[in-house]
CSV table of C-alpha atoms and ligand atoms in Angstrom, one decimal:
chain,number,residue,atom,x,y,z
R,295,MET,CA,-13.2,-12.7,23.4
R,296,GLY,CA,-10.9,-15.8,23.3
R,297,GLU,CA,-9.1,-17.3,26.3
R,298,PHE,CA,-9.2,-15.2,29.5
R,299,GLY,CA,-6.6,-12.5,29.4
R,300,MET,CA,-5.5,-13.2,25.9
R,301,THR,CA,-5.9,-10.6,23.2
R,302,TYR,CA,-6.1,-11.9,19.6
R,303,ILE,CA,-5.8,-9.2,17.0
R,304,LEU,CA,-6.7,-10.0,13.4
R,305,ALA,CA,-5.0,-7.5,11.1
R,306,ILE,CA,-5.5,-6.7,7.4
R,307,GLU,CA,-2.9,-4.9,5.3
R,308,THR,CA,-3.7,-3.9,1.7
R,309,SER,CA,-1.9,-0.5,1.3
R,310,CYS,CA,0.2,-1.4,-1.7
R,311,ASP,CA,0.8,-4.6,-3.6
R,312,GLU,CA,0.6,-7.2,-0.8
R,313,THR,CA,-2.6,-8.7,0.4
R,314,SER,CA,-2.0,-9.8,3.9
R,315,VAL,CA,-4.0,-11.0,6.9
R,316,ALA,CA,-2.5,-12.1,10.3
R,317,VAL,CA,-3.5,-13.1,13.7
R,318,VAL,CA,-1.2,-12.0,16.6
R,319,LYS,CA,-1.6,-12.8,20.3
R,320,ASP,CA,-0.9,-10.1,22.8
R,321,GLY,CA,0.9,-7.9,20.3
R,322,GLN,CA,3.9,-10.3,20.1
R,323,THR,CA,3.1,-13.9,19.2
R,324,ILE,CA,2.4,-14.5,15.5
R,325,LEU,CA,-0.3,-17.2,15.1
R,326,SER,CA,-0.5,-16.7,11.3
R,327,ASN,CA,0.8,-14.1,8.8
R,328,ILE,CA,-0.4,-14.9,5.3
R,329,VAL,CA,1.1,-12.6,2.6
R,330,SER,CA,0.1,-12.8,-1.0
R,331,SER,CA,2.4,-10.7,-3.1
R,332,GLN,CA,1.3,-9.2,-6.4
R,333,ILE,CA,4.9,-8.6,-7.5
R,334,ASP,CA,4.6,-10.9,-10.5
R,335,VAL,CA,1.5,-9.1,-11.7
R,336,HIS,CA,3.1,-5.7,-11.5
R,337,LYS,CA,6.5,-6.7,-12.7
R,338,ARG,CA,5.8,-6.3,-16.4
R,339,PHE,CA,4.7,-2.7,-15.8
R,340,GLY,CA,7.9,-1.9,-13.9
R,341,GLY,CA,6.0,-0.7,-10.9
R,342,VAL,CA,2.8,-1.1,-9.0
R,343,VAL,CA,-0.3,-0.2,-11.1
R,344,PRO,CA,-2.8,1.1,-8.5
R,345,GLU,CA,-6.0,0.0,-10.3
R,346,VAL,CA,-4.6,-3.5,-10.8
R,347,ALA,CA,-3.5,-3.7,-7.2
R,348,SER,CA,-7.1,-2.9,-5.9
R,349,ARG,CA,-8.6,-5.6,-8.1
R,350,LYS,CA,-6.1,-8.2,-6.9
R,351,HIS,CA,-6.9,-7.3,-3.3
R,352,VAL,CA,-10.6,-7.8,-3.9
R,353,GLU,CA,-9.9,-11.2,-5.5
R,354,GLY,CA,-7.7,-12.4,-2.7
R,355,ILE,CA,-9.0,-10.9,0.5
R,356,ASN,CA,-11.6,-13.4,1.5
R,357,PHE,CA,-9.5,-16.4,0.8
R,358,ILE,CA,-6.5,-15.0,2.7
R,359,LEU,CA,-8.8,-14.1,5.6
R,360,ASP,CA,-9.9,-17.7,5.8
R,361,GLU,CA,-6.4,-19.0,5.5
R,362,ALA,CA,-5.1,-16.7,8.3
R,363,LEU,CA,-7.8,-17.9,10.7
R,364,ARG,CA,-7.3,-21.6,9.7
R,365,GLU,CA,-3.6,-21.4,10.3
R,366,ALA,CA,-4.1,-19.7,13.6
R,367,ASN,CA,-6.6,-22.4,14.5
R,368,LEU,CA,-9.2,-19.8,15.5
R,369,THR,CA,-12.6,-18.5,14.3
R,370,LEU,CA,-13.8,-14.9,14.2
R,371,ASP,CA,-15.5,-15.6,17.5
R,372,ASP,CA,-12.1,-15.8,19.2
R,373,ILE,CA,-10.9,-12.4,17.8
R,374,SER,CA,-10.7,-9.5,20.2
R,375,ALA,CA,-10.4,-6.7,17.7
R,376,ILE,CA,-9.7,-6.0,14.0
R,377,ALA,CA,-6.8,-3.8,13.0
R,378,VAL,CA,-6.4,-2.5,9.5
R,379,THR,CA,-4.0,-0.2,7.7
R,380,TYR,CA,-5.9,3.0,6.7
R,381,GLY,CA,-2.9,4.9,5.3
R,382,PRO,CA,-0.6,6.0,3.9
R,383,GLY,CA,-0.9,4.0,0.7
R,384,LEU,CA,-2.8,3.6,-2.6
R,385,ILE,CA,-6.4,4.7,-1.8
R,386,GLY,CA,-8.2,2.1,-3.8
R,387,ALA,CA,-6.0,-0.6,-2.3
R,388,LEU,CA,-6.5,0.6,1.3
R,389,LEU,CA,-10.3,0.7,0.8
R,390,VAL,CA,-10.4,-3.1,0.1
R,391,GLY,CA,-8.8,-3.9,3.5
R,392,ILE,CA,-10.9,-1.3,5.3
R,393,ALA,CA,-14.1,-2.6,3.9
R,394,ALA,CA,-13.3,-6.1,4.9
R,395,ALA,CA,-12.2,-5.0,8.4
R,396,LYS,CA,-15.4,-2.9,8.9
R,397,ALA,CA,-17.6,-5.8,7.9
R,398,ILE,CA,-16.1,-8.1,10.4
R,399,ALA,CA,-16.0,-5.5,13.2
R,400,PHE,CA,-19.7,-4.7,12.6
R,401,ALA,CA,-20.9,-8.3,12.3
R,402,LYS,CA,-18.9,-9.5,15.3
R,403,GLU,CA,-19.4,-6.3,17.4
R,404,ILE,CA,-15.7,-6.0,18.1
R,405,PRO,CA,-13.5,-2.9,18.0
R,406,LEU,CA,-12.1,-1.7,14.7
R,407,ILE,CA,-8.6,-0.2,14.9
R,408,GLY,CA,-7.2,2.0,12.1
R,409,VAL,CA,-3.4,1.6,12.0
R,410,HIS,CA,-0.8,3.8,10.4
R,411,HIS,CA,1.3,1.8,7.9
R,412,ILE,CA,4.6,3.1,9.2
R,413,ALA,CA,3.6,2.4,12.8
R,414,GLY,CA,3.1,-1.1,11.6
R,415,HIS,CA,6.6,-1.3,10.0
R,416,ILE,CA,8.1,0.0,13.3
R,417,TYR,CA,6.1,-2.5,15.4
R,418,ALA,CA,7.5,-5.4,13.2
R,419,ASN,CA,10.4,-5.1,15.6
R,420,HIS,CA,8.2,-5.7,18.6
R,421,LEU,CA,7.4,-9.2,17.1
R,422,VAL,CA,11.1,-9.9,17.5
R,423,LYS,CA,12.0,-8.1,20.7
R,424,PRO,CA,10.0,-5.9,23.0
R,425,LEU,CA,10.6,-2.2,22.1
R,426,GLN,CA,12.8,-0.5,24.7
R,427,PHE,CA,12.3,3.3,25.1
R,428,PRO,CA,13.5,5.7,24.2
R,429,LEU,CA,14.5,4.5,20.8
R,430,ILE,CA,15.2,5.6,17.3
R,431,ALA,CA,13.5,3.9,14.3
R,432,LEU,CA,14.9,4.2,10.8
R,433,VAL,CA,12.1,3.5,8.5
R,434,VAL,CA,13.2,2.8,4.9
R,435,SER,CA,10.7,1.5,2.4
R,436,GLY,CA,9.5,1.9,-1.1
R,437,GLY,CA,7.3,4.8,-0.1
R,438,HIS,CA,9.1,6.1,3.1
R,439,THR,CA,12.3,7.3,4.5
R,440,GLU,CA,11.9,8.5,8.1
R,441,LEU,CA,13.9,8.9,11.2
R,442,VAL,CA,11.6,8.6,14.1
R,443,TYR,CA,12.2,9.1,17.8
R,444,MET,CA,9.9,7.3,20.3
R,445,LYS,CA,9.7,8.0,24.0
R,446,ASP,CA,7.0,5.4,24.6
R,447,HIS,CA,4.5,3.2,22.8
R,448,LEU,CA,2.8,5.0,19.9
R,449,GLN,CA,4.6,8.3,20.6
R,450,PHE,CA,6.1,9.1,17.3
R,451,GLU,CA,8.3,12.2,16.7
R,452,ILE,CA,9.6,12.5,13.2
R,453,LEU,CA,13.1,13.9,13.3
R,454,GLY,CA,13.6,13.8,9.6
R,455,GLN,CA,12.2,12.5,6.3
R,456,THR,CA,12.9,12.4,2.6
R,457,ARG,CA,12.2,15.6,0.7
R,458,ASP,CA,11.8,13.7,-2.6
R,459,ASP,CA,12.2,10.0,-3.4
R,460,ALA,CA,12.1,7.4,-0.7
R,461,ALA,CA,15.2,5.2,-0.3
R,462,GLY,CA,13.5,2.1,-1.8
R,463,GLU,CA,12.0,4.2,-4.6
R,464,ALA,CA,15.5,5.5,-5.4
R,465,TYR,CA,16.7,1.8,-5.5
R,466,ASP,CA,13.9,0.9,-7.8
R,467,LYS,CA,14.4,3.8,-10.2
R,468,VAL,CA,18.2,3.2,-10.4
R,469,ALA,CA,17.6,-0.5,-11.0
R,470,ARG,CA,15.4,0.5,-13.9
R,471,VAL,CA,18.2,2.5,-15.4
R,472,LEU,CA,20.5,-0.5,-14.9
R,473,LYS,CA,17.9,-2.6,-16.7
R,474,LEU,CA,17.2,-4.8,-13.6
R,475,PRO,CA,13.8,-6.3,-12.9
R,476,TYR,CA,11.3,-4.7,-10.5
R,477,PRO,CA,11.5,-4.4,-7.5
R,478,GLY,CA,15.2,-3.4,-8.0
R,479,GLY,CA,16.4,-3.1,-4.4
R,480,PRO,CA,17.4,-6.7,-3.9
R,481,HIS,CA,19.1,-6.9,-7.3
R,482,ILE,CA,21.2,-3.8,-6.6
R,483,ASP,CA,22.1,-5.1,-3.2
R,484,ARG,CA,23.2,-8.4,-4.7
R,485,LEU,CA,25.3,-6.7,-7.5
R,486,ALA,CA,26.8,-4.2,-5.0
R,487,LYS,CA,28.6,-7.1,-3.3
R,488,GLU,CA,30.3,-8.0,-6.6
R,489,GLY,CA,31.4,-4.4,-7.5
R,490,LYS,CA,33.6,-1.7,-6.1
R,491,PRO,CA,32.3,1.8,-5.1
R,492,VAL,CA,34.6,3.6,-7.5
R,493,ILE,CA,32.1,5.9,-9.3
R,494,PRO,CA,31.9,9.3,-7.6
R,495,LEU,CA,28.3,10.1,-6.7
R,496,PRO,CA,26.9,12.9,-4.5
R,497,ARG,CA,25.9,12.5,-0.8
R,498,ALA,CA,22.9,14.8,-0.5
R,499,LEU,CA,22.0,16.8,2.6
R,500,MET,CA,25.0,15.9,4.6
R,501,ASP,CA,24.2,19.0,6.8
R,502,ASP,CA,22.8,19.1,10.3
R,503,SER,CA,19.2,18.4,9.3
R,504,TYR,CA,17.8,14.9,9.6
R,505,ASP,CA,16.1,15.1,6.3
R,506,PHE,CA,17.1,13.0,3.3
R,507,SER,CA,17.1,13.6,-0.4
R,508,PHE,CA,17.7,10.8,-3.0
R,509,SER,CA,16.5,12.3,-6.3
R,510,GLY,CA,19.9,14.1,-7.0
R,511,LEU,CA,21.7,10.8,-6.4
R,512,LYS,CA,19.3,9.1,-8.8
R,513,SER,CA,19.8,11.8,-11.4
R,514,ALA,CA,23.6,11.5,-11.0
R,515,VAL,CA,23.4,7.7,-11.8
R,516,ILE,CA,21.2,8.4,-14.8
R,517,ASN,CA,23.5,11.1,-16.1
R,518,THR,CA,26.6,8.9,-15.6
R,519,MET,CA,25.0,6.0,-17.5
R,520,HIS,CA,23.9,8.3,-20.3
R,521,HIS,CA,27.2,10.0,-20.7
R,522,ALA,CA,29.0,6.6,-20.8
R,523,GLU,CA,26.5,5.4,-23.4
R,524,GLN,CA,27.0,8.5,-25.6
R,525,LYS,CA,30.8,8.1,-25.4
R,526,GLY,CA,30.5,4.4,-26.1
R,527,THR,CA,32.3,3.5,-22.9
R,528,LYS,CA,31.0,0.7,-20.6
R,529,ILE,CA,30.2,1.1,-17.0
R,530,SER,CA,30.2,-2.0,-14.9
R,531,GLN,CA,26.7,-2.7,-13.5
R,532,GLU,CA,28.3,-4.1,-10.3
R,533,ASP,CA,30.5,-1.0,-9.7
R,534,MET,CA,27.5,1.3,-10.3
R,535,ALA,CA,25.4,-0.8,-7.9
R,536,ALA,CA,28.2,-0.7,-5.3
R,537,SER,CA,28.7,3.1,-5.7
R,538,PHE,CA,25.0,3.9,-5.5
R,539,GLN,CA,24.6,1.6,-2.4
R,540,GLU,CA,27.5,3.2,-0.7
R,541,ALA,CA,26.1,6.7,-1.3
R,542,VAL,CA,22.7,5.7,0.1
R,543,VAL,CA,24.0,3.8,3.1
R,544,GLU,CA,26.5,6.4,4.1
R,545,VAL,CA,23.8,9.1,4.4
R,546,LEU,CA,21.3,6.8,6.2
R,547,VAL,CA,23.9,5.6,8.7
R,548,GLU,CA,25.4,9.0,9.4
R,549,LYS,CA,22.1,10.6,10.2
R,550,THR,CA,20.9,7.7,12.2
R,551,MET,CA,24.0,7.7,14.3
R,552,ARG,CA,23.7,11.4,14.9
R,553,ALA,CA,20.1,11.0,16.1
R,554,ILE,CA,21.2,8.2,18.4
R,555,LYS,CA,23.8,10.4,20.0
R,556,GLU,CA,21.6,13.5,20.3
R,557,LYS,CA,18.7,11.6,21.8
R,558,GLN,CA,20.9,9.4,23.9
R,559,VAL,CA,19.0,6.2,23.0
R,560,LYS,CA,20.2,2.7,23.6
R,561,HIS,CA,17.9,0.9,21.1
R,562,LEU,CA,17.9,1.3,17.3
R,563,ILE,CA,15.3,-0.4,15.2
R,564,LEU,CA,15.1,-0.8,11.5
R,565,ALA,CA,11.9,-1.0,9.5
R,566,GLY,CA,10.6,-1.2,6.0
R,567,GLY,CA,11.5,-3.2,2.9
R,568,VAL,CA,15.0,-1.6,2.5
R,569,ALA,CA,15.9,-3.0,6.0
R,570,ALA,CA,16.6,-6.1,4.0
R,571,ASN,CA,19.6,-4.4,2.5
R,572,GLN,CA,22.8,-6.2,3.4
R,573,GLY,CA,25.0,-3.1,3.0
R,574,LEU,CA,22.7,-1.1,5.4
R,575,ARG,CA,22.5,-4.0,7.9
R,576,SER,CA,26.2,-4.6,8.1
R,577,ASN,CA,27.1,-0.9,8.4
R,578,LEU,CA,24.5,-0.4,11.2
R,579,GLN,CA,25.7,-3.5,13.0
R,580,HIS,CA,29.2,-2.2,12.9
R,581,VAL,CA,28.5,1.3,14.2
R,582,CYS,CA,25.9,0.1,16.8
R,583,LYS,CA,28.6,-2.1,18.3
R,584,GLN,CA,31.0,0.8,18.5
R,585,LEU,CA,28.4,3.0,20.2
R,586,ASP,CA,27.1,0.2,22.4
R,587,VAL,CA,23.6,0.5,21.1
R,588,GLU,CA,21.3,-2.5,20.7
R,589,LEU,CA,20.2,-3.0,17.1
R,590,THR,CA,17.0,-4.9,16.2
R,591,ILE,CA,16.4,-5.8,12.6
R,592,PRO,CA,13.3,-7.9,11.8
R,593,PRO,CA,13.7,-11.0,9.6
R,594,LEU,CA,13.1,-10.2,6.0
R,595,ALA,CA,9.5,-11.5,5.9
R,596,LEU,CA,8.6,-9.0,8.6
R,597,CYS,CA,10.5,-6.1,7.0
R,598,THR,CA,8.4,-6.1,3.8
R,599,ASP,CA,4.7,-5.4,4.0
R,600,ASN,CA,2.8,-7.9,6.1
R,601,ALA,CA,-0.3,-7.8,8.4
R,602,ALA,CA,1.5,-9.2,11.5
R,603,MET,CA,3.2,-5.8,12.0
R,604,ILE,CA,-0.2,-4.1,11.7
R,605,ALA,CA,-1.6,-6.5,14.4
R,606,SER,CA,1.3,-5.7,16.7
R,607,ALA,CA,0.9,-2.0,16.5
R,608,GLY,CA,-2.9,-2.5,16.6
R,609,TYR,CA,-2.5,-4.3,19.9
R,610,PHE,CA,-1.1,-1.1,21.5
R,611,TYR,CA,-3.9,1.0,20.0
R,612,HIS,CA,-6.3,-1.6,21.4
R,613,ILE,CA,-5.0,-1.6,25.0
R,614,LYS,CA,-5.1,2.2,25.0
R,615,ARG,CA,-8.7,1.9,23.7
R,616,LYS,CA,-7.8,4.0,20.6
R,617,TRP,CA,-10.5,2.5,18.5
R,618,SER,CA,-11.9,3.8,15.2
R,619,THR,CA,-15.5,4.2,14.3
R,620,LEU,CA,-17.2,2.4,11.5
R,621,ASP,CA,-16.9,5.5,9.3
R,622,LEU,CA,-13.1,4.9,9.1
R,623,ASN,CA,-11.8,6.0,5.7
R,624,GLY,CA,-8.6,5.4,3.8
R,625,VAL,CA,-6.2,8.3,3.9
R,626,ALA,CA,-3.6,8.1,1.1
R,627,GLY,CA,-1.2,10.7,2.6
R,628,LEU,CA,-1.8,9.9,6.3
R,629,ALA,CA,0.7,11.6,8.6
R,630,LEU,CA,2.4,9.6,11.4
R,631,THR,CA,1.3,11.3,14.6
R,632,THR,CA,1.3,10.3,18.2
R,633,VAL,CA,-1.7,8.2,19.2
M,988,KG4,O1,8.2,-1.9,2.9
M,988,KG4,P1,8.1,-2.4,1.5
M,988,KG4,O2,7.8,-3.8,1.3
M,988,KG4,O3,6.9,-1.6,0.7
M,988,KG4,C1,6.6,-0.3,1.0
M,988,KG4,O4,5.8,-0.1,2.0
M,988,KG4,O5,7.1,0.6,0.4
M,988,KG4,O6,9.4,-2.0,0.7
M,988,KG4,C2,9.6,-2.3,-0.6
M,988,KG4,C3,10.9,-1.6,-1.1
M,988,KG4,C4,11.1,-1.7,-2.6
M,988,KG4,O7,11.5,-0.4,-3.0
M,988,KG4,C5,12.3,-2.6,-2.7
M,988,KG4,O8,13.1,-2.4,-3.8
M,988,KG4,C6,13.1,-2.3,-1.4
M,988,KG4,O9,12.1,-2.2,-0.4
M,988,KG4,N1,14.0,-3.4,-1.1
M,988,KG4,C7,15.3,-3.3,-1.0
M,988,KG4,C8,15.9,-4.6,-0.7
M,988,KG4,N2,14.8,-5.4,-0.5
M,988,KG4,C9,13.7,-4.7,-0.8
M,988,KG4,N3,16.1,-2.2,-1.2
M,988,KG4,C10,17.4,-2.4,-1.1
M,988,KG4,N4,18.0,-3.5,-0.8
M,988,KG4,C11,17.3,-4.7,-0.6
M,988,KG4,N5,17.9,-5.8,-0.3
M,989,ZN,ZN1,5.5,-0.8,3.7
């Protein structure tokens, strides 16, 4: 059970292409957070290949588990509970983490906690600064675009979400059209700084809903590039990156700000891999200052998939005694509901 009063959560995250194990004390202090990315393996396919991802998780999980415990300077006997991402994600990938987590929970007779991946992304912020409620979380990743309102710990109310592509997915698809490597988000972000947003692109769903839609924008980029190619004219990659980025960021910021005002919150948190985006960060910083709203953005290593964020969320499930049973299963399309 560890030191008296201390809670050590060991967490496992294998929902996509990162194998990660972390140990976090009391939901806030990272003792270790080992992340083994498979990006190089999937790069040549231009995206994550689910079957390959599962196999890589199997190969790496035991080693990464040992590494996380070693770096935390603890043994399994010190661990209070095991948290694991059980969805949403690639089913074969999720199951690797879940099987490992169950084995430890069973052998050590400690609680098993199934954690929602997006709850994890949100709680990455708690590792930086305690969450202050009520808050708005903007979750933007390769698989998700969600605007979430939270009145208290683990109380998630989804105000809006994407109706088609996720923000990061749109970045990756547009990057492919621009012949940039996978994952394309960081490349577009970098190029955007060198270009001008002079190419007209649509802003989808600028209505009073909180939903997002990025597939029309993606198609507009593809069409513009194809037309230019057919006509033999050249479009600057930098200008296209800047124009696309402006279109994405404008919609994300506008809807987030409207939610902040409507719900009268004083804390905005950003989550998911796209939180690394410089354009999004600087725009949100600017408007939050104007509205006198505190903005928390986790450091890059905590924005992308990692197990420390799962441990932090898992801690709150743990203190509420929201434990899972040993028949916990992976759920590819798991919904984010209040726990
Ligand atoms: O959260 P994450 O690691 O994985 C998911 O759970 O989806 O997010 C990865 C996504 C990828 O689509 C990647 O292109 C995007 O985050 N991304 C970015 C940037 N860095 C990563 N998108 C835009 N700008 C960035 N700087
Ligand atoms: Zn993620």
